[in-house]
mmCIF file of C-alpha atoms in Angstrom:
data_model
loop_
_atom_site.group_PDB
_atom_site.id
_atom_site.type_symbol
_atom_site.label_atom_id
_atom_site.label_comp_id
_atom_site.label_asym_id
_atom_site.label_seq_id
_atom_site.Cartn_x
_atom_site.Cartn_y
_atom_site.Cartn_z
ATOM 1 C CA ARG W 1 -33.876 -34.764 5.384
ATOM 2 C CA ILE W 2 -32.487 -32.518 2.691
ATOM 3 C CA GLU W 3 -35.222 -33.714 0.317
ATOM 4 C CA ASP W 4 -37.811 -32.224 2.674
ATOM 5 C CA ILE W 5 -36.045 -28.876 2.709
ATOM 6 C CA LEU W 6 -35.409 -28.697 -1.029
ATOM 7 C CA LYS W 7 -38.883 -30.058 -1.850
ATOM 8 C CA SER W 8 -37.349 -32.313 -4.507
ATOM 9 C CA GLY W 9 -35.595 -35.647 -4.712
ATOM 10 C CA PRO W 10 -32.241 -36.579 -6.233
ATOM 11 C CA VAL W 11 -31.960 -36.765 -10.007
ATOM 12 C CA LEU W 12 -29.699 -39.776 -9.526
ATOM 13 C CA GLU W 13 -29.792 -42.087 -6.510
ATOM 14 C CA PHE W 14 -27.050 -44.583 -5.603
ATOM 15 C CA SER W 15 -28.986 -47.482 -4.131
ATOM 16 C CA GLY W 16 -27.412 -49.109 -1.103
ATOM 17 C CA PHE W 17 -25.024 -46.226 -0.401
ATOM 18 C CA GLY W 18 -27.456 -43.727 1.021
ATOM 19 C CA ALA W 19 -26.264 -41.102 -1.448
ATOM 20 C CA GLY W 20 -27.729 -39.172 -4.330
ATOM 21 C CA LEU W 21 -27.075 -36.425 -6.855
ATOM 22 C CA PHE W 22 -29.063 -33.190 -6.613
ATOM 23 C CA LEU W 23 -29.148 -30.378 -9.177
ATOM 24 C CA LEU W 24 -29.687 -27.057 -7.380
ATOM 25 C CA ASP W 25 -30.610 -23.659 -8.722
ATOM 26 C CA TYR W 26 -29.835 -20.458 -6.815
ATOM 27 C CA GLU W 27 -33.068 -20.615 -4.781
ATOM 28 C CA CYS W 28 -32.403 -24.189 -3.618
ATOM 29 C CA LEU W 29 -28.830 -23.247 -2.782
ATOM 30 C CA GLU W 30 -30.117 -20.493 -0.497
ATOM 31 C CA LYS W 31 -32.361 -22.986 1.262
ATOM 32 C CA ALA W 32 -29.459 -25.386 1.794
ATOM 33 C CA ALA W 33 -27.310 -22.530 3.108
ATOM 34 C CA ARG W 34 -29.894 -21.777 5.821
ATOM 35 C CA LEU W 35 -29.475 -25.249 7.341
ATOM 36 C CA LYS W 36 -28.021 -25.117 10.868
ATOM 37 C CA PHE W 37 -26.202 -28.453 10.646
ATOM 38 C CA PRO W 38 -23.291 -29.624 8.470
ATOM 39 C CA LEU W 39 -24.025 -31.761 5.427
ATOM 40 C CA GLU W 40 -22.159 -34.912 4.560
ATOM 41 C CA ALA W 41 -21.937 -33.681 0.979
ATOM 42 C CA GLU W 42 -19.857 -31.939 -1.622
ATOM 43 C CA CYS W 43 -21.282 -28.901 -3.394
ATOM 44 C CA VAL W 44 -19.876 -28.715 -6.915
ATOM 45 C CA PHE W 45 -20.237 -25.480 -8.920
ATOM 46 C CA MET W 46 -20.283 -25.947 -12.689
ATOM 47 C CA ASP W 47 -19.053 -22.479 -13.566
ATOM 48 C CA GLN W 48 -15.696 -21.004 -14.496
ATOM 49 C CA PRO W 49 -14.068 -19.428 -11.401
ATOM 50 C CA ASP W 50 -13.233 -16.209 -13.274
ATOM 51 C CA GLN W 51 -16.936 -15.726 -14.041
ATOM 52 C CA VAL W 52 -18.414 -16.224 -10.573
ATOM 53 C CA ARG W 53 -16.537 -16.465 -7.284
ATOM 54 C CA LEU W 54 -17.541 -18.970 -4.633
ATOM 55 C CA THR W 55 -17.966 -16.152 -2.114
ATOM 56 C CA ASP W 56 -20.727 -14.699 -4.315
ATOM 57 C CA TYR W 57 -22.895 -17.741 -3.597
ATOM 58 C CA PRO W 58 -24.809 -18.627 -0.451
ATOM 59 C CA LEU W 59 -22.747 -21.583 0.740
ATOM 60 C CA PRO W 60 -24.145 -24.530 2.703
ATOM 61 C CA CYS W 61 -22.038 -26.148 5.408
ATOM 62 C CA ALA W 62 -20.343 -28.747 3.154
ATOM 63 C CA ALA W 63 -17.277 -29.285 0.993
ATOM 64 C CA HIS W 64 -17.093 -27.012 -2.064
ATOM 65 C CA SER W 65 -15.364 -27.358 -5.412
ATOM 66 C CA TYR W 66 -15.555 -26.449 -9.090
ATOM 67 C CA MET W 67 -16.218 -28.775 -12.019
ATOM 68 C CA TYR W 68 -14.760 -27.590 -15.316
ATOM 69 C CA LEU W 69 -16.842 -28.497 -18.329
ATOM 70 C CA GLY W 70 -16.127 -28.304 -22.047
ATOM 71 C CA ARG W 71 -19.455 -26.690 -22.621
ATOM 72 C CA TRP W 72 -21.120 -26.291 -26.014
ATOM 73 C CA LYS W 73 -20.517 -22.737 -27.213
ATOM 74 C CA GLU W 74 -23.632 -20.592 -27.036
ATOM 75 C CA ARG W 75 -22.988 -18.933 -30.412
ATOM 76 C CA ARG W 76 -22.561 -22.361 -32.060
ATOM 77 C CA ARG W 77 -25.318 -24.154 -30.165
ATOM 78 C CA SER W 78 -27.543 -24.422 -33.242
ATOM 79 C CA TRP W 79 -24.741 -25.661 -35.534
ATOM 80 C CA THR W 80 -24.829 -29.184 -36.906
ATOM 81 C CA PHE W 81 -21.799 -31.121 -38.139
ATOM 82 C CA TYR W 82 -22.744 -29.971 -41.633
ATOM 83 C CA ASP W 83 -22.297 -26.364 -40.466
ATOM 84 C CA TYR W 84 -18.795 -27.035 -39.152
ATOM 85 C CA ALA W 85 -17.876 -28.547 -42.519
ATOM 86 C CA GLN W 86 -19.465 -25.822 -44.653
ATOM 87 C CA ASN W 87 -17.883 -23.006 -42.627
ATOM 88 C CA ALA W 88 -14.341 -24.296 -43.137
ATOM 89 C CA ARG W 89 -12.244 -21.607 -44.809
ATOM 90 C CA VAL W 90 -11.293 -23.384 -48.071
ATOM 91 C CA ILE W 91 -11.934 -27.122 -48.149
ATOM 92 C CA LYS W 92 -15.463 -27.709 -46.890
ATOM 93 C CA LYS W 93 -14.613 -30.527 -44.516
ATOM 94 C CA MET W 94 -15.017 -31.174 -40.829
ATOM 95 C CA GLY W 95 -12.102 -32.383 -38.728
ATOM 96 C CA ILE W 96 -11.995 -34.813 -35.806
ATOM 97 C CA LEU W 97 -9.172 -34.245 -33.310
ATOM 98 C CA ARG W 98 -8.291 -36.684 -30.539
ATOM 99 C CA MET W 99 -5.332 -36.219 -28.213
ATOM 100 C CA ASP W 100 -4.235 -37.664 -24.921
ATOM 101 C CA MET W 101 -1.286 -37.695 -22.569
ATOM 102 C CA ASP W 102 1.330 -40.374 -23.247
ATOM 103 C CA ASN W 103 2.102 -43.167 -20.760
ATOM 104 C CA THR W 104 -0.238 -41.858 -18.085
ATOM 105 C CA GLU W 105 -0.208 -45.169 -16.216
ATOM 106 C CA LEU W 106 3.609 -45.215 -16.112
ATOM 107 C CA VAL W 107 3.673 -41.681 -14.743
ATOM 108 C CA PHE W 108 1.459 -42.794 -11.865
ATOM 109 C CA LEU W 109 3.355 -46.060 -11.346
ATOM 110 C CA LYS W 110 6.938 -44.820 -11.690
ATOM 111 C CA GLY W 111 6.842 -41.050 -11.965
ATOM 112 C CA LEU W 112 5.808 -40.480 -8.367
ATOM 113 C CA CYS W 113 8.230 -41.384 -5.585
ATOM 114 C CA PHE W 114 6.812 -44.699 -4.401
ATOM 115 C CA SER W 115 9.498 -45.149 -1.777
ATOM 116 C CA ARG W 116 7.089 -42.879 0.085
ATOM 117 C CA PRO W 117 3.676 -43.882 -1.295
ATOM 118 C CA SER W 118 1.067 -41.182 -0.969
ATOM 119 C CA ILE W 119 -2.536 -41.050 -2.113
ATOM 120 C CA SER W 120 -2.331 -37.261 -1.980
ATOM 121 C CA ARG W 121 0.410 -37.210 -4.639
ATOM 122 C CA MET W 122 -1.672 -39.292 -7.015
ATOM 123 C CA ALA W 123 -4.757 -37.178 -6.338
ATOM 124 C CA THR W 124 -2.783 -33.964 -6.888
ATOM 125 C CA LEU W 125 -1.373 -35.153 -10.218
ATOM 126 C CA SER W 126 -4.792 -36.332 -11.371
ATOM 127 C CA ARG W 127 -6.398 -33.059 -10.347
ATOM 128 C CA GLN W 128 -3.719 -30.933 -12.070
ATOM 129 C CA LEU W 129 -4.062 -32.871 -15.328
ATOM 130 C CA ASN W 130 -7.818 -32.457 -15.200
ATOM 131 C CA TYR W 131 -7.371 -28.709 -14.625
ATOM 132 C CA PHE W 132 -5.450 -28.511 -17.900
ATOM 133 C CA PHE W 133 -7.706 -30.662 -20.080
ATOM 134 C CA SER W 134 -11.115 -29.652 -18.756
ATOM 135 C CA GLY W 135 -10.281 -26.222 -17.296
ATOM 136 C CA TYR W 136 -7.590 -24.394 -19.224
ATOM 137 C CA LEU W 137 -8.485 -25.793 -22.662
ATOM 138 C CA GLY W 138 -12.033 -24.549 -22.165
ATOM 139 C CA ARG W 139 -10.655 -21.021 -21.923
ATOM 140 C CA LEU W 140 -8.311 -21.586 -24.876
ATOM 141 C CA MET W 141 -11.237 -22.639 -27.072
ATOM 142 C CA GLU W 142 -12.977 -19.312 -26.450
ATOM 143 C CA GLN W 143 -10.377 -17.465 -28.548
ATOM 144 C CA ASP W 144 -11.632 -16.162 -31.894
ATOM 145 C CA GLU W 145 -9.056 -18.151 -33.867
ATOM 146 C CA PHE W 146 -10.719 -21.355 -32.635
ATOM 147 C CA ASP W 147 -14.325 -20.165 -32.826
ATOM 148 C CA LYS W 148 -15.327 -22.989 -35.208
ATOM 149 C CA CYS W 149 -14.135 -25.787 -32.903
ATOM 150 C CA GLN W 150 -16.162 -27.519 -30.217
ATOM 151 C CA PHE W 151 -15.508 -30.026 -27.445
ATOM 152 C CA VAL W 152 -17.213 -33.391 -27.474
ATOM 153 C CA TYR W 153 -15.395 -34.098 -24.224
ATOM 154 C CA ALA W 154 -12.230 -33.006 -22.446
ATOM 155 C CA GLY W 155 -11.012 -34.075 -19.047
ATOM 156 C CA GLY W 156 -8.730 -36.431 -17.181
ATOM 157 C CA ASP W 157 -5.857 -36.860 -19.636
ATOM 158 C CA ASP W 158 -7.532 -36.727 -23.054
ATOM 159 C CA LEU W 159 -9.809 -34.717 -25.331
ATOM 160 C CA PHE W 160 -12.098 -35.086 -28.339
ATOM 161 C CA ILE W 161 -12.795 -31.997 -30.459
ATOM 162 C CA VAL W 162 -14.772 -31.482 -33.667
ATOM 163 C CA GLY W 163 -14.605 -28.415 -35.854
ATOM 164 C CA SER W 164 -13.792 -26.866 -39.204
ATOM 165 C CA LEU W 165 -10.713 -28.513 -40.662
ATOM 166 C CA ASP W 166 -8.721 -25.301 -41.182
ATOM 167 C CA GLN W 167 -8.742 -24.474 -37.448
ATOM 168 C CA LEU W 168 -8.016 -27.866 -35.912
ATOM 169 C CA LEU W 169 -4.376 -28.263 -36.984
ATOM 170 C CA PRO W 170 -3.266 -24.915 -35.461
ATOM 171 C CA LEU W 171 -5.316 -25.839 -32.392
ATOM 172 C CA ALA W 172 -3.479 -29.168 -32.011
ATOM 173 C CA ARG W 173 -0.103 -27.395 -32.222
ATOM 174 C CA THR W 174 -1.208 -24.821 -29.647
ATOM 175 C CA ILE W 175 -2.446 -27.511 -27.250
ATOM 176 C CA ASN W 176 0.899 -29.320 -27.439
ATOM 177 C CA ASP W 177 2.855 -26.098 -26.818
ATOM 178 C CA LYS W 178 0.644 -25.141 -23.875
ATOM 179 C CA PHE W 179 0.868 -28.643 -22.401
ATOM 180 C CA LYS W 180 4.681 -28.575 -22.494
ATOM 181 C CA ARG W 181 4.638 -25.203 -20.789
ATOM 182 C CA PHE W 182 2.082 -26.435 -18.233
ATOM 183 C CA CYS W 183 4.456 -29.335 -17.414
ATOM 184 C CA CYS W 184 7.508 -27.016 -17.218
ATOM 185 C CA GLN W 185 9.050 -28.751 -20.273
ATOM 186 C CA ASN W 186 9.278 -32.037 -18.357
ATOM 187 C CA PRO W 187 10.607 -34.586 -20.929
ATOM 188 C CA ASP W 188 8.647 -37.419 -19.286
ATOM 189 C CA LEU W 189 5.305 -35.728 -19.937
ATOM 190 C CA SER W 190 4.148 -35.508 -23.548
ATOM 191 C CA ILE W 191 0.967 -35.551 -25.565
ATOM 192 C CA SER W 192 0.118 -37.250 -28.868
ATOM 193 C CA GLY W 193 -2.826 -36.851 -31.185
ATOM 194 C CA GLY W 194 -4.480 -37.652 -34.477
ATOM 195 C CA LEU W 195 -6.506 -35.460 -36.836
ATOM 196 C CA ILE W 196 -8.710 -36.746 -39.652
ATOM 197 C CA ARG W 197 -11.055 -35.051 -42.103
ATOM 198 C CA THR W 198 -14.606 -36.040 -42.940
ATOM 199 C CA HIS W 199 -17.764 -34.538 -44.390
ATOM 200 C CA GLY W 200 -20.587 -33.316 -42.197
ATOM 201 C CA GLY W 201 -22.810 -36.347 -42.780
ATOM 202 C CA TYR W 202 -20.269 -38.997 -41.813
ATOM 203 C CA PRO W 203 -21.251 -41.028 -38.698
ATOM 204 C CA ILE W 204 -19.476 -39.385 -35.784
ATOM 205 C CA TYR W 205 -18.863 -42.657 -33.920
ATOM 206 C CA LYS W 206 -17.090 -44.098 -36.988
ATOM 207 C CA ALA W 207 -15.040 -40.932 -37.440
ATOM 208 C CA ALA W 208 -14.055 -41.157 -33.768
ATOM 209 C CA GLN W 209 -12.747 -44.697 -34.308
ATOM 210 C CA ILE W 210 -10.677 -43.606 -37.322
ATOM 211 C CA ALA W 211 -9.275 -40.687 -35.290
ATOM 212 C CA VAL W 212 -8.225 -43.158 -32.581
ATOM 213 C CA GLN W 213 -6.321 -45.153 -35.208
ATOM 214 C CA ALA W 214 -4.520 -41.973 -36.296
ATOM 215 C CA GLU W 215 -3.705 -41.227 -32.660
ATOM 216 C CA ARG W 216 -2.239 -44.718 -32.201
ATOM 217 C CA ARG W 217 -0.094 -44.271 -35.302
ATOM 218 C CA ALA W 218 1.276 -41.104 -33.754
ATOM 219 C CA LYS W 219 2.011 -42.833 -30.449
ATOM 220 C CA ASN W 220 3.931 -45.627 -32.214
ATOM 221 C CA TRP W 221 5.861 -43.337 -34.548
ATOM 222 C CA ARG W 222 8.763 -42.467 -32.241
ATOM 223 C CA GLN W 223 9.252 -46.110 -31.274
ATOM 224 C CA ILE W 224 9.552 -47.050 -34.960
ATOM 225 C CA TRP W 225 12.433 -44.580 -35.298
ATOM 226 C CA LYS W 226 13.946 -45.164 -31.848
ATOM 227 C CA ASP W 227 17.224 -46.692 -33.101
ATOM 228 C CA TYR W 228 17.672 -43.977 -35.738
ATOM 229 C CA LEU W 229 17.047 -41.177 -33.237
ATOM 230 C CA LYS W 230 19.411 -42.778 -30.727
ATOM 231 C CA LYS W 231 22.153 -43.081 -33.352
ATOM 232 C CA LYS W 232 21.744 -39.522 -34.589
ATOM 233 C CA GLY W 233 21.162 -38.046 -31.124
ATOM 234 C CA LYS W 234 18.629 -35.607 -32.562
ATOM 235 C CA ALA W 235 15.678 -35.985 -30.185
ATOM 236 C CA PRO W 236 15.314 -36.383 -26.403
ATOM 237 C CA LEU W 237 15.556 -40.082 -25.654
ATOM 238 C CA ASP W 238 13.420 -39.641 -22.518
ATOM 239 C CA ILE W 239 10.339 -38.990 -24.669
ATOM 240 C CA GLU W 240 8.857 -42.302 -25.803
ATOM 241 C CA LYS W 241 5.957 -40.934 -27.836
ATOM 242 C CA GLY W 242 5.088 -37.270 -28.397
ATOM 243 C CA SER W 243 3.990 -37.218 -32.059
ATOM 244 C CA PHE W 244 1.073 -36.149 -34.230
ATOM 245 C CA CYS W 245 -0.685 -37.727 -37.213
ATOM 246 C CA PHE W 246 -2.437 -35.613 -39.854
ATOM 247 C CA LEU W 247 -3.988 -37.130 -42.985
ATOM 248 C CA ASP W 248 -2.302 -40.477 -42.361
ATOM 249 C CA THR W 249 1.185 -38.897 -42.060
ATOM 250 C CA PRO W 250 2.802 -39.030 -38.595
ATOM 251 C CA ILE W 251 5.326 -36.355 -37.586
ATOM 252 C CA LEU W 252 7.355 -35.693 -34.440
ATOM 253 C CA TRP W 253 6.443 -32.515 -32.597
ATOM 254 C CA GLU W 254 10.106 -31.437 -32.886
ATOM 255 C CA ASP W 255 9.745 -31.380 -36.710
ATOM 256 C CA PHE W 256 6.497 -29.411 -36.668
ATOM 257 C CA SER W 257 8.250 -26.016 -36.916
ATOM 258 C CA LEU W 258 10.066 -27.078 -40.085
ATOM 259 C CA ALA W 259 6.786 -28.401 -41.499
ATOM 260 C CA GLU W 260 5.238 -24.968 -40.890
ATOM 261 C CA LYS W 261 8.202 -23.350 -42.659
ATOM 262 C CA ILE W 262 7.668 -25.563 -45.723
ATOM 263 C CA LYS W 263 3.952 -24.706 -45.695
ATOM 264 C CA LYS W 264 4.614 -20.955 -45.560
ATOM 265 C CA LEU W 265 7.190 -21.108 -48.360
ATOM 266 C CA LEU W 266 4.839 -23.072 -50.618
ATOM 267 C CA GLU W 267 1.984 -20.643 -49.947
ATOM 268 C CA GLU W 268 4.262 -17.715 -50.827
ATOM 269 C CA GLU W 269 5.302 -19.398 -54.082
ATOM 270 C CA ILE W 270 1.708 -20.063 -55.133
ATOM 271 C CA ARG W 271 0.547 -16.522 -54.277
ATOM 272 C CA GLU W 272 3.490 -14.957 -56.133
ATOM 273 C CA ASN W 273 2.767 -17.144 -59.150
ATOM 274 C CA LYS W 274 -0.897 -16.115 -59.288
ATOM 275 C CA THR W 275 0.080 -12.444 -59.014
ATOM 276 C CA GLN W 276 2.557 -12.785 -61.900
ATOM 277 C CA LEU W 277 -0.061 -14.458 -64.118
ATOM 278 C CA LYS W 278 -2.580 -11.673 -63.425
ATOM 279 C CA GLU W 279 -0.027 -9.025 -64.383
ATOM 280 C CA LEU W 280 0.942 -10.847 -67.586
ATOM 281 C CA ASN W 281 -2.670 -11.307 -68.649
ATOM 282 C CA PHE W 282 -3.349 -7.627 -67.988
ATOM 283 C CA LEU W 283 -0.389 -6.555 -70.139
ATOM 284 C CA LEU W 284 -1.396 -9.018 -72.862
ATOM 285 C CA GLY W 285 -4.979 -7.772 -72.852
ATOM 286 C CA SER W 286 -3.914 -4.132 -73.039
ATOM 287 C CA GLY W 287 -1.783 -4.801 -76.144
ATOM 288 C CA ALA W 288 1.086 -2.767 -74.734
ATOM 289 C CA GLU W 289 4.470 -3.275 -76.341
ATOM 290 C CA ASP W 290 6.469 -3.743 -73.216
ATOM 291 C CA PRO W 291 9.948 -5.350 -73.111
ATOM 292 C CA VAL W 292 9.090 -6.807 -69.686
ATOM 293 C CA LEU W 293 6.096 -8.576 -71.258
ATOM 294 C CA ALA W 294 8.254 -10.024 -74.025
ATOM 295 C CA ARG W 295 10.780 -11.425 -71.577
ATOM 296 C CA SER W 296 8.074 -12.828 -69.306
ATOM 297 C CA LEU W 297 6.211 -14.526 -72.137
ATOM 298 C CA ALA W 298 9.407 -16.313 -73.095
ATOM 299 C CA SER W 299 8.980 -18.535 -70.027
ATOM 300 C CA HIS W 300 5.205 -18.958 -70.471
ATOM 301 C CA GLU W 301 2.886 -20.298 -73.124
ATOM 302 C CA LEU W 302 -0.179 -18.883 -74.832
ATOM 303 C CA GLU W 303 -3.542 -20.537 -75.162
ATOM 304 C CA GLY W 304 -5.810 -18.277 -77.184
ATOM 305 C CA ASP W 305 -5.581 -14.853 -75.598
ATOM 306 C CA ARG W 306 -4.607 -16.117 -72.153
ATOM 307 C CA VAL W 307 -1.286 -16.903 -70.509
ATOM 308 C CA PHE W 308 -0.694 -20.123 -68.663
ATOM 309 C CA ALA W 309 2.503 -21.423 -67.067
ATOM 310 C CA PRO W 310 3.080 -25.177 -66.999
ATOM 311 C CA GLU W 311 6.482 -24.668 -65.372
ATOM 312 C CA THR W 312 5.577 -22.110 -62.729
ATOM 313 C CA ASN W 313 5.776 -22.275 -58.969
ATOM 314 C CA GLU W 314 2.532 -24.262 -58.719
ATOM 315 C CA GLY W 315 4.509 -26.934 -60.554
ATOM 316 C CA LEU W 316 6.853 -27.026 -57.578
ATOM 317 C CA PHE W 317 3.887 -27.811 -55.358
ATOM 318 C CA SER W 318 2.840 -30.669 -57.664
ATOM 319 C CA CYS W 319 6.433 -31.886 -57.829
ATOM 320 C CA LEU W 320 6.701 -32.092 -54.033
ATOM 321 C CA LEU W 321 3.320 -33.789 -53.698
ATOM 322 C CA ASP W 322 4.133 -36.362 -56.402
ATOM 323 C CA MET W 323 7.524 -37.002 -54.831
ATOM 324 C CA ALA W 324 6.034 -37.541 -51.367
ATOM 325 C CA GLU W 325 3.290 -39.862 -52.627
ATOM 326 C CA THR W 326 5.671 -41.874 -54.830
ATOM 327 C CA ASN W 327 8.141 -42.361 -51.987
ATOM 328 C CA LYS W 328 5.329 -43.463 -49.694
ATOM 329 C CA LEU W 329 4.109 -46.090 -52.157
ATOM 330 C CA LYS W 330 7.638 -47.379 -52.685
ATOM 331 C CA VAL W 331 8.143 -47.753 -48.939
ATOM 332 C CA GLN W 332 4.870 -49.665 -48.636
ATOM 333 C CA ARG W 333 6.020 -52.089 -51.352
ATOM 334 C CA LEU W 334 9.369 -52.610 -49.600
ATOM 335 C CA VAL W 335 7.616 -53.395 -46.330
ATOM 336 C CA GLN W 336 5.212 -55.846 -47.981
ATOM 337 C CA ARG W 337 7.571 -57.613 -50.402
ATOM 338 C CA LYS W 338 10.919 -57.536 -48.607
ATOM 339 C CA HIS W 339 9.522 -57.587 -45.066
ATOM 340 C CA MET W 340 11.627 -54.593 -44.045
ATOM 341 C CA SER W 341 10.816 -52.505 -41.000
ATOM 342 C CA LEU W 342 9.151 -49.196 -41.774
ATOM 343 C CA ALA W 343 12.175 -47.162 -40.667
ATOM 344 C CA ASP W 344 14.601 -49.302 -42.686
ATOM 345 C CA ALA W 345 12.383 -49.021 -45.753
ATOM 346 C CA TRP W 346 12.376 -45.229 -45.542
ATOM 347 C CA LEU W 347 16.134 -45.060 -44.990
ATOM 348 C CA SER W 348 16.766 -47.413 -47.924
ATOM 349 C CA ILE W 349 15.351 -44.865 -50.400
ATOM 350 C CA GLU W 350 17.269 -41.889 -49.014
ATOM 351 C CA TYR W 351 19.573 -41.729 -52.059
ATOM 352 C CA ASP W 352 17.104 -42.984 -54.651
ATOM 353 C CA PRO W 353 16.493 -41.078 -57.921
ATOM 354 C CA TRP W 354 13.947 -38.771 -56.244
ATOM 355 C CA ARG W 355 16.882 -36.653 -55.024
ATOM 356 C CA TRP W 356 18.348 -35.759 -58.415
ATOM 357 C CA ARG W 357 14.867 -35.550 -59.917
ATOM 358 C CA PHE W 358 13.927 -32.953 -57.322
ATOM 359 C CA ALA W 359 17.137 -31.000 -57.975
ATOM 360 C CA TYR W 360 16.430 -31.085 -61.709
ATOM 361 C CA GLN W 361 12.800 -30.028 -61.312
ATOM 362 C CA LEU W 362 13.757 -27.244 -58.902
ATOM 363 C CA LYS W 363 16.157 -25.750 -61.441
ATOM 364 C CA ARG W 364 13.813 -26.351 -64.387
ATOM 365 C CA ARG W 365 10.634 -25.026 -62.822
ATOM 366 C CA CYS W 366 12.233 -22.072 -61.074
ATOM 367 C CA LYS W 367 14.002 -20.323 -63.939
ATOM 368 C CA GLN W 368 13.017 -16.948 -62.578
ATOM 369 C CA TYR W 369 14.147 -17.695 -59.036
ATOM 370 C CA LYS W 370 16.958 -15.867 -57.378
ATOM 371 C CA GLU W 371 19.785 -18.012 -56.106
ATOM 372 C CA ASP W 372 18.665 -17.578 -52.497
ATOM 373 C CA LYS W 373 15.255 -19.106 -53.346
ATOM 374 C CA ILE W 374 16.806 -22.163 -54.944
ATOM 375 C CA GLY W 375 19.244 -22.454 -52.052
ATOM 376 C CA GLN W 376 16.419 -22.185 -49.540
ATOM 377 C CA TRP W 377 14.496 -25.092 -51.056
ATOM 378 C CA SER W 378 17.571 -27.261 -51.540
ATOM 379 C CA ASP W 379 18.557 -26.647 -47.903
ATOM 380 C CA ILE W 380 15.133 -27.783 -46.698
ATOM 381 C CA ILE W 381 14.855 -30.940 -48.768
ATOM 382 C CA LEU W 382 18.498 -31.895 -49.323
ATOM 383 C CA GLY W 383 20.761 -29.750 -47.154
ATOM 384 C CA ASN W 384 21.200 -27.924 -43.856
ATOM 385 C CA ASP W 385 17.573 -27.578 -42.734
ATOM 386 C CA ARG W 386 17.098 -31.262 -43.476
ATOM 387 C CA ASP W 387 20.054 -32.054 -41.196
ATOM 388 C CA ARG W 388 18.422 -30.091 -38.382
ATOM 389 C CA ALA W 389 15.209 -32.142 -38.623
ATOM 390 C CA CYS W 390 14.830 -35.082 -36.246
ATOM 391 C CA LEU W 391 13.597 -37.360 -39.026
ATOM 392 C CA PRO W 392 14.466 -36.990 -42.735
ATOM 393 C CA VAL W 393 12.207 -34.425 -44.367
ATOM 394 C CA TYR W 394 11.190 -36.737 -47.226
ATOM 395 C CA VAL W 395 9.637 -39.108 -44.653
ATOM 396 C CA TRP W 396 6.978 -36.616 -43.536
ATOM 397 C CA LEU W 397 6.964 -34.188 -46.504
ATOM 398 C CA GLU W 398 3.429 -35.236 -47.470
ATOM 399 C CA MET W 399 2.061 -33.626 -44.311
ATOM 400 C CA PRO W 400 2.990 -29.936 -44.970
ATOM 401 C CA VAL W 401 2.228 -30.279 -48.698
ATOM 402 C CA ASN W 402 -1.274 -31.566 -47.948
ATOM 403 C CA TRP W 403 -1.590 -28.808 -45.355
ATOM 404 C CA VAL W 404 -1.053 -26.264 -48.160
ATOM 405 C CA LYS W 405 -3.637 -28.068 -50.278
ATOM 406 C CA PHE W 406 -6.239 -27.609 -47.555
ATOM 407 C CA SER W 407 -5.278 -24.035 -46.704
ATOM 408 C CA LEU W 408 -5.276 -22.740 -50.314
ATOM 409 C CA GLY W 409 -7.716 -25.125 -51.950
ATOM 410 C CA GLY W 410 -5.252 -27.438 -53.685
#
């Protein structure tokens, strides 16, 4: 018996099946390799294949395979959830990310050619999906840009990752892009996910449940807008889900690039505004009689010996955030009081006063803008860029604005 050779019993025994699970170190593996008879067993190596090759091991006469594991990073092994929260770049919060493949059961039931049923086809698809979630993503997580993220589990067709909030949103976008490439841009294969924030002391099981709710919101989002998307012809109709939910705001993956553009523009505005204020305060403190200072102060106000700007570019950030939150509350009231569908409620406010208020605030708050800056923002919210979005920008505007809040500290 193999127990006699290895001098140890199984760590897990399956009663009634005559089978057991053995954990072998290198010395035990050498002993098993010296056996002169084949084993009715499978030898599974829990290492990455690019680290150690199978031919480098003494191999017993049995089946051999690899098991990919989302292992706890050695350099973060001592970290607690508090550490992940405190090491976030700006907002000291931890994030919980859950993602999984959409309609997996339908892919197995209808995606494979069942006019010629084959167990091997199902096994191959299952194995390939597991290679992506438990194998490839393990390598992706080793990149420095995701060094504050850690698997709880990953495998099969889903994943659960914890980490610093500032790294998880770029990670989710990267996972979606890599998954589409892994599937050769197949429109029938998509992935959805949800990301929530929490502090380090929040019960992880409760946070996991809330993340599942965000993931479900994402999966239902495209169905809510199915008739609108079909009428406009803006998104692939083959994809039934394929969305993401961040801070309670779902967004289609196709609109994610425009959301990133809005985020980058807002960050540029806020940085430029802070630089201008520093320069004005320096000139004011030096007492220099500069015509540039006089013109600049005309659009600012003084409080003691300091300059502040109630109508600067940070006001644009507040304007967008207020607009997004107000529209969201109005839609919720329409759904509750008039029993409208969520999509109809959003479409019913498309030409509400928020449009002209935004145009007014843009002109009022951006007196020092060049025309191309004003045109750029009006195109995104009201014009051409908005027309290129799958869903109206005002529907998911809260997501990139909150993203800026968490990347720059609000």
